[in-house]
Short mmCIF file of C-alpha atoms in Angstrom, two decimals:
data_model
loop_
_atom_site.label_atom_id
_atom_site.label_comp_id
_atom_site.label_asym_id
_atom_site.label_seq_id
_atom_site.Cartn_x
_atom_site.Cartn_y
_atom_site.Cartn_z
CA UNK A 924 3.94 -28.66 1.73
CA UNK A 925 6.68 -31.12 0.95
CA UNK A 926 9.51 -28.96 1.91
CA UNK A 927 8.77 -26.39 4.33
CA UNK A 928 12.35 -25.57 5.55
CA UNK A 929 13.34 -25.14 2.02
CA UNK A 930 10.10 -22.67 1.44
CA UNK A 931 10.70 -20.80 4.61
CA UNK A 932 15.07 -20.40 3.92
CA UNK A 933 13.50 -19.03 0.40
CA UNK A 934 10.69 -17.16 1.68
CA UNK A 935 13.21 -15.63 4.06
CA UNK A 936 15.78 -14.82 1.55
CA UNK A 937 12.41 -13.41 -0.96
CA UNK A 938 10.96 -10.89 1.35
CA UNK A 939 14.28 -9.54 2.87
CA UNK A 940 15.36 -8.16 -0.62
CA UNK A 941 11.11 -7.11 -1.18
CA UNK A 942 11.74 -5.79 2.13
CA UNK A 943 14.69 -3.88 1.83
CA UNK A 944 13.74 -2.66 -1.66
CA UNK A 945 10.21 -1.28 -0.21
CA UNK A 946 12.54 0.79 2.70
CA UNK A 947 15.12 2.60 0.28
CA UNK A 948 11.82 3.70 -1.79
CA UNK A 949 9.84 4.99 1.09
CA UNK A 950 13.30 6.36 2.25
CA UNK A 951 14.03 8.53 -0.48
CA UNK A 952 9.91 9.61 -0.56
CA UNK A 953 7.88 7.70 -2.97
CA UNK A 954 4.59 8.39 -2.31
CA UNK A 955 3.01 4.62 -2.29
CA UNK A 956 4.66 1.50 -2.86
CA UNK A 957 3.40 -1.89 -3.14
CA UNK A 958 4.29 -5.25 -3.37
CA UNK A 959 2.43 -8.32 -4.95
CA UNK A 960 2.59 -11.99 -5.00
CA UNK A 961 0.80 -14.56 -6.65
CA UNK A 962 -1.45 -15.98 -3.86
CA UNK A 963 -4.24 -16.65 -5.16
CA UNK A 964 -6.38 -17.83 -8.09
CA UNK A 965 -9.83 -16.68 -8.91
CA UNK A 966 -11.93 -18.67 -5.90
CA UNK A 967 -9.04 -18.90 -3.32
CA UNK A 968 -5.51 -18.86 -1.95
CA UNK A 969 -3.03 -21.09 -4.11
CA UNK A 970 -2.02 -22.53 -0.34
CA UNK A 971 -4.23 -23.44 2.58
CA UNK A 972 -5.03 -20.61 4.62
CA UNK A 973 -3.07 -21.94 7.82
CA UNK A 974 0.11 -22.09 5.52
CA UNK A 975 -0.58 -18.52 4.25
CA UNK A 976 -0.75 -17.15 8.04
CA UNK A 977 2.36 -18.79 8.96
CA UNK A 978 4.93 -18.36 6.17
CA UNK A 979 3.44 -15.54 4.52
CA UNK A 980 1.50 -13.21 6.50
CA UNK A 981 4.31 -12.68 9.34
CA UNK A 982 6.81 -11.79 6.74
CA UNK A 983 4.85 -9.35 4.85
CA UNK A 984 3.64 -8.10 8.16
CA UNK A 985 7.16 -7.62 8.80
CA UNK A 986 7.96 -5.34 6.01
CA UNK A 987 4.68 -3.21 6.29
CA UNK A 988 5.55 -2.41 9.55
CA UNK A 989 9.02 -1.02 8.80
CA UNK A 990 7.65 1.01 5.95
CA UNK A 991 5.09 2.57 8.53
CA UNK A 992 8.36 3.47 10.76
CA UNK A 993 9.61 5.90 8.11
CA UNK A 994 6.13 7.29 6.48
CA UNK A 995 2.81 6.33 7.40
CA UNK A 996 0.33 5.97 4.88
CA UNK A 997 -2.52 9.04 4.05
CA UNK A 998 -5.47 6.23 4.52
CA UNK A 999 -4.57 6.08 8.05
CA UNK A 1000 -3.69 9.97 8.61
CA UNK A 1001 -6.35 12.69 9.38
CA UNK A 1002 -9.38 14.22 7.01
CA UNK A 1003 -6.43 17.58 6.88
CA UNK A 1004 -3.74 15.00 5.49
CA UNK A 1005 -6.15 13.53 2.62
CA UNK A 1006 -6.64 17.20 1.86
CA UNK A 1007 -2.96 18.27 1.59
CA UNK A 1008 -2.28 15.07 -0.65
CA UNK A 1009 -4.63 15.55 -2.95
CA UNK A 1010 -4.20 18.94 -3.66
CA UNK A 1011 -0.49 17.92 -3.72
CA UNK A 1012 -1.39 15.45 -6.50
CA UNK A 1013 -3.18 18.41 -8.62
CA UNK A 1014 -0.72 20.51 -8.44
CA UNK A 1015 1.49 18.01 -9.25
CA UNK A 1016 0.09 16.01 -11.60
CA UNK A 1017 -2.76 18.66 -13.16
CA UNK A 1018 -0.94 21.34 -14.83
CA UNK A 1019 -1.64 20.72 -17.98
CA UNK A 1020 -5.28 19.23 -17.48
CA UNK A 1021 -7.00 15.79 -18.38
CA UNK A 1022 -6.09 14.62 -14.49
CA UNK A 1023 -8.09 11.58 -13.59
CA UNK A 1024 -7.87 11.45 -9.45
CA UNK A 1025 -8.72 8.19 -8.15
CA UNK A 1026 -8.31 5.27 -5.28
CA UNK A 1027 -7.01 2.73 -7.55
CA UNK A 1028 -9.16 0.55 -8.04
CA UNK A 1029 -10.57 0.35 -4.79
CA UNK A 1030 -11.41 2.14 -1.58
CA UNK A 1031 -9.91 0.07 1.70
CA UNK A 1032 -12.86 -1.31 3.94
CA UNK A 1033 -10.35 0.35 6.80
CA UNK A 1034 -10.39 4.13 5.17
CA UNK A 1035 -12.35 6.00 7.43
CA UNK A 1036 -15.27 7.71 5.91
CA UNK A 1037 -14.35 11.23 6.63
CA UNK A 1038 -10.92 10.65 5.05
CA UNK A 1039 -12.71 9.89 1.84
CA UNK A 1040 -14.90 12.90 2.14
CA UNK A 1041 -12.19 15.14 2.53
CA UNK A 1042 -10.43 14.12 -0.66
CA UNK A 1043 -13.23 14.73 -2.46
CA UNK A 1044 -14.17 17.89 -1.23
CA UNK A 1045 -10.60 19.18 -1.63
CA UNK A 1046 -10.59 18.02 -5.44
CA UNK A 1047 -14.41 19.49 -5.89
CA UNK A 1048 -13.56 23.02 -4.30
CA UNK A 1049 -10.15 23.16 -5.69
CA UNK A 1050 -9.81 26.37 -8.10
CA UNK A 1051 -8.08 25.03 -11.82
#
């Protein structure tokens, strides 16, 4: 890196607005939110991994953590939370039929298993 203290000032500046953005949305109750960055290309990081962990990974760390503060995430709540949220997303989001429930695109390697069960038994055995 030619510049770090510039990249870290920036970086700094970057992920406090990212950060405060992601904290008004969970505030006022979105149910996900995200954040991405162009990190990588198709076979690895666009930095060396020992640059990632230290300008990157303790910011976003950062902000993840004071998202969790004001609503933690269903993947990490009980089988009885998956089961409230998704029938809180069919009754939400079903009314009028052709509802597509899904994990993205992806199922976290950190879900636990029973979690995932109980969403899908709660959208099998729910009554349309």
């Amino acid at each position: 890196m030619i510049n770090r203290a510039f990249v870290e000032k920036l970086y700094d500046k970057l992920y406090k607005l990212q950060g405060e953005i992601l904290r008004r949305l969970t505030k006022a109750g979105m149910d996900m939110v995200g954040f991405e960055g162009d990190i990588a290309m198709q076979h690895s990081l666009i930095m060396g991994p020992d640059t990632w962990r230290s300008v990157d990974k303790p910011r976003l760390a950062k902000i993840i953590a004071s998202c969790k503060k004001i609503n933690n995430d269903v993947h990490i709540g009980t089988p009885e939370d998956c089961r409230k949220e998704a029938i809180t997303y069919i009754e939400w989001c079903g009314q009028s039929g052709g509802l597509v429930l899904g994990a993205s695109n992806s199922i976290g390697y950190d879900v636990p298993v029973e979690n995932i069960v109980a969403w899908y038994e709660a959208v099998r055995d729910y009554k349309f």
